[in-house]
């Protein structure tokens, strides 16, 4: 997270705004995200790739948790991991089957996920 991301209060509303920014930013890089999905699928068939990708993704998850906890935003390690998983699948849905959930519904789901997972 950059300093700009942490301007203002460090409360649940700020976290909701950050999750919306993350989902929009990741979904806007469609080709990159879909390539990562393809790489994950390939890793199910190639153990050496799986090992490398597992290490890389685990490091990213750990960095997200660490940065979140250090930021002073609400939520613990479990809520960060659950948000990571929920937002990732929401992006998959948005990119691969965009007519399943409309933009308004996606917006409501991001907000609801944070509200339910972070006290």
Tab-separated table of C-alpha atoms in Angstrom:
chain	number	residue	atom	x	y	z
A	1	UNK	CA	0.000	0.000	0.000
A	2	UNK	CA	1.201	3.452	-0.793
A	3	UNK	CA	0.878	6.495	1.416
A	4	UNK	CA	-1.953	7.725	-0.825
A	5	UNK	CA	-3.872	4.527	-0.159
A	6	UNK	CA	-3.652	5.179	3.558
A	7	UNK	CA	-4.621	8.823	3.592
A	8	UNK	CA	-7.568	9.579	5.817
A	9	UNK	CA	-9.047	7.406	8.527
A	10	UNK	CA	-8.012	3.778	8.793
A	11	UNK	CA	-11.443	2.324	9.287
A	12	UNK	CA	-13.717	-0.203	7.629
A	13	UNK	CA	-15.023	2.367	5.138
A	14	UNK	CA	-11.450	3.012	3.973
A	15	UNK	CA	-10.905	-0.730	3.653
A	16	UNK	CA	-14.077	-1.018	1.564
A	17	UNK	CA	-12.789	1.721	-0.742
A	18	UNK	CA	-9.423	-0.044	-1.030
A	19	UNK	CA	-11.069	-3.368	-1.923
A	20	UNK	CA	-13.086	-1.649	-4.659
A	21	UNK	CA	-9.872	-0.093	-5.999
A	22	UNK	CA	-8.095	-3.454	-5.971
A	23	UNK	CA	-10.908	-5.292	-7.764
A	24	UNK	CA	-11.181	-2.559	-10.397
A	25	UNK	CA	-7.404	-2.345	-10.908
A	26	UNK	CA	-6.930	-6.116	-11.212
A	27	UNK	CA	-9.944	-6.520	-13.501
A	28	UNK	CA	-8.708	-3.714	-15.729
A	29	UNK	CA	-5.524	-5.712	-16.428
A	30	UNK	CA	-7.564	-8.488	-18.040
A	31	UNK	CA	-4.830	-10.119	-20.123
A	32	UNK	CA	-2.387	-10.273	-17.214
A	33	UNK	CA	-4.887	-11.737	-14.790
A	34	UNK	CA	-6.130	-14.326	-17.287
A	35	UNK	CA	-2.521	-15.283	-18.066
A	36	UNK	CA	-1.974	-15.879	-14.347
A	37	UNK	CA	-5.053	-18.115	-14.290
A	38	UNK	CA	-3.659	-20.100	-17.202
A	39	UNK	CA	-0.337	-20.376	-15.406
A	40	UNK	CA	-2.141	-21.712	-12.319
A	41	UNK	CA	-3.898	-24.335	-14.455
A	42	UNK	CA	-0.612	-25.340	-16.045
A	43	UNK	CA	0.874	-25.677	-12.554
A	44	UNK	CA	-1.634	-28.444	-11.818
A	45	UNK	CA	0.083	-30.493	-14.527
A	46	UNK	CA	3.705	-29.498	-13.898
A	47	UNK	CA	5.046	-30.056	-10.369
A	48	UNK	CA	8.126	-27.856	-10.854
A	49	UNK	CA	5.966	-24.932	-11.972
A	50	UNK	CA	3.584	-25.601	-9.091
A	51	UNK	CA	6.462	-25.336	-6.613
A	52	UNK	CA	7.662	-22.009	-8.020
A	53	UNK	CA	4.186	-20.533	-8.330
A	54	UNK	CA	3.201	-21.707	-4.855
A	55	UNK	CA	6.255	-20.010	-3.374
A	56	UNK	CA	5.541	-16.782	-5.263
A	57	UNK	CA	1.827	-16.639	-4.431
A	58	UNK	CA	2.466	-17.540	-0.771
A	59	UNK	CA	4.970	-14.680	-0.579
A	60	UNK	CA	2.334	-12.326	-2.045
A	61	UNK	CA	-0.285	-13.461	0.464
A	62	UNK	CA	2.182	-13.049	3.326
A	63	UNK	CA	3.107	-9.555	2.087
A	64	UNK	CA	-0.561	-8.589	1.845
A	65	UNK	CA	-1.192	-9.771	5.398
A	66	UNK	CA	1.921	-8.046	6.743
A	67	UNK	CA	1.164	-4.772	4.951
A	68	UNK	CA	-2.434	-4.838	6.134
A	69	UNK	CA	-1.527	-5.480	9.754
A	70	UNK	CA	1.146	-2.759	9.680
A	71	UNK	CA	-1.247	-0.272	8.045
A	72	UNK	CA	-3.515	0.032	11.041
A	73	UNK	CA	-6.602	-0.878	9.010
A	74	UNK	CA	-9.152	-3.043	10.805
A	75	UNK	CA	-9.076	-6.798	10.393
A	76	UNK	CA	-6.780	-9.648	11.295
A	77	UNK	CA	-4.769	-12.160	9.277
A	78	UNK	CA	-7.783	-14.400	8.676
A	79	UNK	CA	-9.935	-11.553	7.372
A	80	UNK	CA	-7.153	-10.490	4.981
A	81	UNK	CA	-6.807	-14.021	3.582
A	82	UNK	CA	-10.573	-14.414	3.260
A	83	UNK	CA	-10.817	-11.070	1.444
A	84	UNK	CA	-7.936	-12.119	-0.821
A	85	UNK	CA	-9.769	-15.328	-1.749
A	86	UNK	CA	-13.158	-13.661	-2.179
A	87	UNK	CA	-11.843	-10.784	-4.296
A	88	UNK	CA	-9.817	-13.137	-6.492
A	89	UNK	CA	-12.805	-15.276	-7.364
A	90	UNK	CA	-14.966	-12.205	-7.877
A	91	UNK	CA	-12.400	-10.967	-10.415
A	92	UNK	CA	-12.380	-14.397	-12.106
A	93	UNK	CA	-16.164	-14.221	-12.412
A	94	UNK	CA	-16.033	-10.665	-13.742
A	95	UNK	CA	-13.395	-11.478	-16.362
A	96	UNK	CA	-14.517	-14.901	-17.535
A	97	UNK	CA	-18.324	-14.691	-17.309
A	98	UNK	CA	-19.093	-10.975	-17.102
A	99	UNK	CA	-22.835	-11.451	-17.543
A	100	UNK	CA	-23.243	-13.580	-14.408
A	101	UNK	CA	-22.907	-10.589	-12.075
A	102	UNK	CA	-23.520	-7.007	-13.105
A	103	UNK	CA	-21.251	-4.153	-12.076
A	104	UNK	CA	-23.726	-2.926	-9.460
A	105	UNK	CA	-23.977	-6.399	-7.935
A	106	UNK	CA	-20.178	-6.733	-7.892
A	107	UNK	CA	-19.936	-3.382	-6.115
A	108	UNK	CA	-22.442	-4.528	-3.479
A	109	UNK	CA	-20.635	-7.844	-3.016
A	110	UNK	CA	-17.257	-6.190	-2.413
A	111	UNK	CA	-18.825	-3.925	0.194
A	112	UNK	CA	-20.697	-6.830	1.815
A	113	UNK	CA	-17.564	-9.002	1.932
A	114	UNK	CA	-15.652	-6.369	3.889
A	115	UNK	CA	-18.595	-5.626	6.165
A	116	UNK	CA	-19.048	-9.302	7.002
A	117	UNK	CA	-15.373	-10.222	7.363
A	118	UNK	CA	-14.043	-7.180	9.182
A	119	UNK	CA	-15.575	-6.066	12.475
